[in-house]
Short mmCIF file of C-alpha atoms in Angstrom, two decimals:
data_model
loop_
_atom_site.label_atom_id
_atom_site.label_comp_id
_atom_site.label_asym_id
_atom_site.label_seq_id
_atom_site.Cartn_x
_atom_site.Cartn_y
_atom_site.Cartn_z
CA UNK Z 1 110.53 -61.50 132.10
CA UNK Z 2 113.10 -63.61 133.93
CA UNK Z 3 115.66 -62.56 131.29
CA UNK Z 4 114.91 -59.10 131.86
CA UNK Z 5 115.11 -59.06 135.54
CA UNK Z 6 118.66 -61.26 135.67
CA UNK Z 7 119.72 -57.97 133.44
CA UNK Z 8 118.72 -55.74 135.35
CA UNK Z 9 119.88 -57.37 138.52
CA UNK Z 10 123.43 -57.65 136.80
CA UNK Z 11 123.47 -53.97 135.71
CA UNK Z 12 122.68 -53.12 139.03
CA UNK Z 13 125.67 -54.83 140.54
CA UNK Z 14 128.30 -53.47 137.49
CA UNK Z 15 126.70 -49.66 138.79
CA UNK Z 16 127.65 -50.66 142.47
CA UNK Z 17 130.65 -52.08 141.72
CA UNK Z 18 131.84 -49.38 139.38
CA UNK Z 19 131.17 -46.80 142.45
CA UNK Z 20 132.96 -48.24 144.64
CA UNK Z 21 135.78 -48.54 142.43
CA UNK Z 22 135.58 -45.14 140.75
CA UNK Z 23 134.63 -43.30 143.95
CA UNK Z 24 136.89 -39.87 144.48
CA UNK Z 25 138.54 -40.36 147.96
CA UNK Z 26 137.59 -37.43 150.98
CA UNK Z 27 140.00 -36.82 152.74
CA UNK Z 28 140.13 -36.10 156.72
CA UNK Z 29 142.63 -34.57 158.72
CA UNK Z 30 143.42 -33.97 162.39
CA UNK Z 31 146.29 -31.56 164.05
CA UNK Z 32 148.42 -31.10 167.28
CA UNK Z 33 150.80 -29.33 168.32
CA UNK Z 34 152.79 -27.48 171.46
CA UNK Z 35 155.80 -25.76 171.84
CA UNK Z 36 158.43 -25.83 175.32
CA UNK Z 37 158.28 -23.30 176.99
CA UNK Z 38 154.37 -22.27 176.35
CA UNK Z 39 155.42 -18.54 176.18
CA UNK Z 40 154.15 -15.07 174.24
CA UNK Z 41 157.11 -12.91 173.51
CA UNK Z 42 157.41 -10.07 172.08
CA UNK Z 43 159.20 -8.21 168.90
CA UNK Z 44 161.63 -7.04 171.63
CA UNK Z 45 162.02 -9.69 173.68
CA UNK Z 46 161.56 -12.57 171.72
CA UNK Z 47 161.22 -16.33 173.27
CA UNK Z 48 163.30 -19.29 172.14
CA UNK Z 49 160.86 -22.75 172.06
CA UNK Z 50 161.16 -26.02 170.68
CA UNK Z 51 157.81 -27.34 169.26
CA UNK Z 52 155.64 -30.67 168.35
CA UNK Z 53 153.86 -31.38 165.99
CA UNK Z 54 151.95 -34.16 164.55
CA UNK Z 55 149.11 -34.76 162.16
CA UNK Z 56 147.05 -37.14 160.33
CA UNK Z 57 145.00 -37.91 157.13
CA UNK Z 58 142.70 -40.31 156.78
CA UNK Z 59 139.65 -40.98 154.40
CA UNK Z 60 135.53 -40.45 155.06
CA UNK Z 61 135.29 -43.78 153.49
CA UNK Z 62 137.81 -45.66 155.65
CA UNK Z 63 140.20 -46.15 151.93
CA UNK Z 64 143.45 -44.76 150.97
CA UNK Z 65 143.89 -41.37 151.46
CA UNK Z 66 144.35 -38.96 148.06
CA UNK Z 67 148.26 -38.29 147.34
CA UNK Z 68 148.86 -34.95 149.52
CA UNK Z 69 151.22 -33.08 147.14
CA UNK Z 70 151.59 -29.51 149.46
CA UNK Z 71 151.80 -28.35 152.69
CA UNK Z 72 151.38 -25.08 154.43
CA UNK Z 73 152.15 -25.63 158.12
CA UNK Z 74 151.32 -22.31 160.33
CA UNK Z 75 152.48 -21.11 163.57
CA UNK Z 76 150.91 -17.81 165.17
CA UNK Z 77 153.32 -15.26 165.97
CA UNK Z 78 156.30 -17.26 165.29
CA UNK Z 79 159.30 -16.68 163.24
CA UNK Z 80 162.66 -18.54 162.53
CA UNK Z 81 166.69 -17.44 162.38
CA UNK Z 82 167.87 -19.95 160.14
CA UNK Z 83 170.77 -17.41 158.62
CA UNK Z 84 172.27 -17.33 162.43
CA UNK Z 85 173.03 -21.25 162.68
CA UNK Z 86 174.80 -23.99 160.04
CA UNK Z 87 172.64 -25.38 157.00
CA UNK Z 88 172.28 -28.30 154.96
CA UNK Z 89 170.46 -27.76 152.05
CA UNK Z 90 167.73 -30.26 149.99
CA UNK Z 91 170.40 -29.82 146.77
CA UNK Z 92 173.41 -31.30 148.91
CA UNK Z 93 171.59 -33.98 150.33
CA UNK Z 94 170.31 -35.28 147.29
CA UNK Z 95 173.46 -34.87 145.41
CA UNK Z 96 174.93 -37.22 148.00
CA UNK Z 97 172.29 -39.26 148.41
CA UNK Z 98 173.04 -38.91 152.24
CA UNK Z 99 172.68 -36.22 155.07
CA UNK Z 100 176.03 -37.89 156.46
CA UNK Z 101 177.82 -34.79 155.42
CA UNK Z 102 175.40 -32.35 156.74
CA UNK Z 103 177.21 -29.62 159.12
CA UNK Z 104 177.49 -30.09 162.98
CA UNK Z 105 174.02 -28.14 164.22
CA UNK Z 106 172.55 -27.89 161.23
CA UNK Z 107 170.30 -30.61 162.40
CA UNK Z 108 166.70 -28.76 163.84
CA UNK Z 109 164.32 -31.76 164.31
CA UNK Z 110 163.44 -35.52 163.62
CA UNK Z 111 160.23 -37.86 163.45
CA UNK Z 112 158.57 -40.22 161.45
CA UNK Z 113 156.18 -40.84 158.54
CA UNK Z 114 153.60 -43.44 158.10
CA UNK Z 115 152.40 -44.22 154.44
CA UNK Z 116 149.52 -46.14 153.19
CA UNK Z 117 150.75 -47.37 149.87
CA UNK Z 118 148.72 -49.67 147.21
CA UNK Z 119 147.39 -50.04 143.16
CA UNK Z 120 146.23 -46.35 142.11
CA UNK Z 121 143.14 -48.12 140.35
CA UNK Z 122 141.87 -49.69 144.32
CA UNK Z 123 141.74 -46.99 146.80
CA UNK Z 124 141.24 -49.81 149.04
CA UNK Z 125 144.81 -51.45 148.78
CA UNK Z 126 147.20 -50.29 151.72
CA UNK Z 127 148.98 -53.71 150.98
CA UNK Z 128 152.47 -52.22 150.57
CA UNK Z 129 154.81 -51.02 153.40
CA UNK Z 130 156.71 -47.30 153.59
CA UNK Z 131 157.36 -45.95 156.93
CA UNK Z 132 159.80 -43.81 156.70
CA UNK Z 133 162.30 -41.48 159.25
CA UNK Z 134 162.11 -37.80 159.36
CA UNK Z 135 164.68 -35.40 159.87
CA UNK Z 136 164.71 -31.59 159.54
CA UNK Z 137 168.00 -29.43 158.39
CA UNK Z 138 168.40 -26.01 158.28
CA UNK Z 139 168.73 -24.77 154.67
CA UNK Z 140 169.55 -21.18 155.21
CA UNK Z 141 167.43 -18.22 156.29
CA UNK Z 142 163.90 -19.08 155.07
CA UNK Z 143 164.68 -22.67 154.08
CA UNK Z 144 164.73 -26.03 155.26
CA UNK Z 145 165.27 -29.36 154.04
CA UNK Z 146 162.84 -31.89 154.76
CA UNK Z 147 165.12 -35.44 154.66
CA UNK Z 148 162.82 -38.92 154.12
CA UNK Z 149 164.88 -42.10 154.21
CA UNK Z 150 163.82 -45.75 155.24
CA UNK Z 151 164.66 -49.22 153.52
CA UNK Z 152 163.13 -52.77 153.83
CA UNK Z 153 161.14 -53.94 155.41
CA UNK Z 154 160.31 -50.83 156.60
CA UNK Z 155 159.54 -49.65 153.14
CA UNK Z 156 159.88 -51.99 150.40
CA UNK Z 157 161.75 -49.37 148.24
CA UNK Z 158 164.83 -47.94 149.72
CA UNK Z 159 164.30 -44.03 150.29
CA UNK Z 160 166.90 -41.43 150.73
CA UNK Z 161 165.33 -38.10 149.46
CA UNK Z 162 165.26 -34.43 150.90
CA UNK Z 163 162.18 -32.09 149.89
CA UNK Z 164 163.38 -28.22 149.56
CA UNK Z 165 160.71 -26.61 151.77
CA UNK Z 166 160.45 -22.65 153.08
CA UNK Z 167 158.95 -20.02 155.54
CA UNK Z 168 156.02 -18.12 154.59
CA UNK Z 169 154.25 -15.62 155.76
CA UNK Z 170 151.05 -16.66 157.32
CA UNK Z 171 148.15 -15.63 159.70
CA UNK Z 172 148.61 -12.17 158.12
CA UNK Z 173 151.99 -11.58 158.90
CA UNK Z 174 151.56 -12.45 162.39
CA UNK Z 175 152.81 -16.30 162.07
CA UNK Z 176 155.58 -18.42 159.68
CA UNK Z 177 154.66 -21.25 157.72
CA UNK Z 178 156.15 -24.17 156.55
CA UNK Z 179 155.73 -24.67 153.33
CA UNK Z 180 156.62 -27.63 150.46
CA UNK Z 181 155.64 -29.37 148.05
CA UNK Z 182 156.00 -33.60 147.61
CA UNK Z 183 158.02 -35.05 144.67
CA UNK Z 184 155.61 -36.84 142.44
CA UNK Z 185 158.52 -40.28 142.74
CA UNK Z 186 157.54 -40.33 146.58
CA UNK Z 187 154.11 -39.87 145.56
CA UNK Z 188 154.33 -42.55 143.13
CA UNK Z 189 157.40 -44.07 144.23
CA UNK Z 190 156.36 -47.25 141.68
CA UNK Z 191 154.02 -46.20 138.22
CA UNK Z 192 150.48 -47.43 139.16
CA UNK Z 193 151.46 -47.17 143.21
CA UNK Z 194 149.66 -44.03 144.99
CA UNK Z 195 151.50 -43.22 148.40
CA UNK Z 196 149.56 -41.41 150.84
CA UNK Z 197 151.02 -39.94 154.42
CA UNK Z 198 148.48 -41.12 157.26
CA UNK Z 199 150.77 -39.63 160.17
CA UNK Z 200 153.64 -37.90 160.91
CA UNK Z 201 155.18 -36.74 163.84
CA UNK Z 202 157.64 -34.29 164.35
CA UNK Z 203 160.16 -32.33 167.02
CA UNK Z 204 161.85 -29.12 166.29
CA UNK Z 205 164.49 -28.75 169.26
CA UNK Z 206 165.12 -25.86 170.75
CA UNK Z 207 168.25 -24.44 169.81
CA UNK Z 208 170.17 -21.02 170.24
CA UNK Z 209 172.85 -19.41 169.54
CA UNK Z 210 174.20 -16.05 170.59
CA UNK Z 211 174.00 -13.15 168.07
CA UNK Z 212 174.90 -9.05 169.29
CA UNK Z 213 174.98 -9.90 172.38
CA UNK Z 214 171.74 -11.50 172.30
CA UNK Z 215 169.85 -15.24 172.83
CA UNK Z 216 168.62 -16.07 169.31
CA UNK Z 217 166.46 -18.91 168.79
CA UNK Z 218 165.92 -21.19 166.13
CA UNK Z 219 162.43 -20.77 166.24
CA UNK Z 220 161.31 -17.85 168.37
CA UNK Z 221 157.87 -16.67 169.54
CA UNK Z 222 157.03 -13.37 169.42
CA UNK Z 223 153.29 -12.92 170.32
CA UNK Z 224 150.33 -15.09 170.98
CA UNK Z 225 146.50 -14.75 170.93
CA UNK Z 226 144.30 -14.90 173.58
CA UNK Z 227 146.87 -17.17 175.47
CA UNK Z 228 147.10 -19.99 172.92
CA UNK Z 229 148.95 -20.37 170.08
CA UNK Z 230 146.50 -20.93 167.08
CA UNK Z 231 147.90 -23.84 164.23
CA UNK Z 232 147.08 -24.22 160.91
CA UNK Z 233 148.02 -26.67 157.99
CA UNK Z 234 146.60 -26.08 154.30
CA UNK Z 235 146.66 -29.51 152.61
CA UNK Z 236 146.43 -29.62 148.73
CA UNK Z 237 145.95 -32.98 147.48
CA UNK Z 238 146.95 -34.28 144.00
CA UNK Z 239 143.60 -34.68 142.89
CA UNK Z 240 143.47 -31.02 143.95
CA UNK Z 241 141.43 -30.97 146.95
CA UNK Z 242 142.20 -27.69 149.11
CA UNK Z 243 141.20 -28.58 152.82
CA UNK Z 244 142.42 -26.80 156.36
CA UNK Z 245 143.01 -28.57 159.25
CA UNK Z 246 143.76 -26.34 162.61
CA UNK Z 247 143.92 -26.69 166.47
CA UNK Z 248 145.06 -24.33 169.16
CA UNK Z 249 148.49 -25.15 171.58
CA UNK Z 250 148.96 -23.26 175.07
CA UNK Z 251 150.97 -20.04 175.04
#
């Protein structure tokens, strides 16, 4: 009888043990955002801004997040003019390994990126160390490049990479998006390592540039909704969890 209930006692544990290891990680996320100046617009009178924005992922279970491997980041009733000011694209970047020879102005924002890196097999490890700088180029109309770089001890693995991202239609045509997808190296950046993003924050300045005799903006605003300025991000994990995280700025 003893025999029996040692067993049992022992299975018990493996079946605890094995669901804490094996469990599937939820994750959470929270948005923010504003843009300068808080203003509508209009289709004919359109309103240069500059915007934040910042965001985080976490996990119900307080582990590792799960590898995000796309985003879709929405603005309402905004669009962008990246034909009417200099580029850099992801494909120069890279082939440099550098955004030193980026044009003059091609430069739209900055930020930063914290990671939570550790053994794929222990969604509990957040033992190794990847923050990383953020800076956004202009790739071209529609296009950006997304630029990631950082190197010990900031990030154990020295990073210089730029992620080819574009503009979407979103919020039925009434809003742009943001949209890429992560490189499965940064995801992975060592075989067995799973990096996941816990926060970034970003700044898109506001820039213009005359154009027929008229202000253009970088990023312009062109309507709003109720006098705020609804925000949206569709996050895809690798695991392929679909989740949508939103909040609302002034307008």
């Amino acid at each position: 009888m003893r025999k029996v209930a040692v067993g049992a006692a022992v299975a018990a544990v493996m079946l605890v043990c094995a669901a804490v290891v094996f469990a599937a990680q939820v994750n959470t996320y929270t948005v923010t955002g504003s843009t300068s100046p808080a203003k509508a617009g209009s289709k004919q009178k359109p309103v240069p801004l500059g915007l934040n924005f910042d965001y985080t992922v976490g996990e119900e279970a307080g582990q590792r997040p799960s590898p995000v491997s796309r985003y879709t980041i929405g603005f309402y009733g905004m669009q962008s003019n990246g034909g009417l000011f200099p580029k850099c694209t992801a494909a120069q970047i890279n082939a440099a390994q550098s955004d030193k020879g980026c044009a003059q102005g091609s430069l739209v924002g900055s930020g930063s990126v914290t990671n939570a890196a550790g053994a794929s097999n222990n969604p509990a490890d957040t033992s190794i160390p990847c923050n990383l700088g953020l800076r956004v180029y202009n790739g071209g109309q529609g296009k950006a490049a997304i630029y990631l770089f950082g190197n010990p001890p900031q990030c154990v693995i020295p990073i210089s990479q730029a992620i080819d991202a574009r503009y979407v239609s979103a919020f039925g045509g009434k809003g742009s998006a943001l949209q890429f997808s992560v490189p499965a190296n940064l995801l992975h950046p060592v075989s067995g390592i799973d990096n996941a993003v816990t926060n970034v924050q970003s700044n898109i300045k506001k820039l213009t540039k005359r154009s027929k005799g008229r202000t253009r903006g970088y990023f312009e605003s062109v309507r709003c909704q109720g006098g705020k300025r609804p925000i949206t991000v569709d996050f895809l994990t690798e695991a392929g969890q679909s989740s949508t995280a939103s909040a609302d700025a002034n307008c």
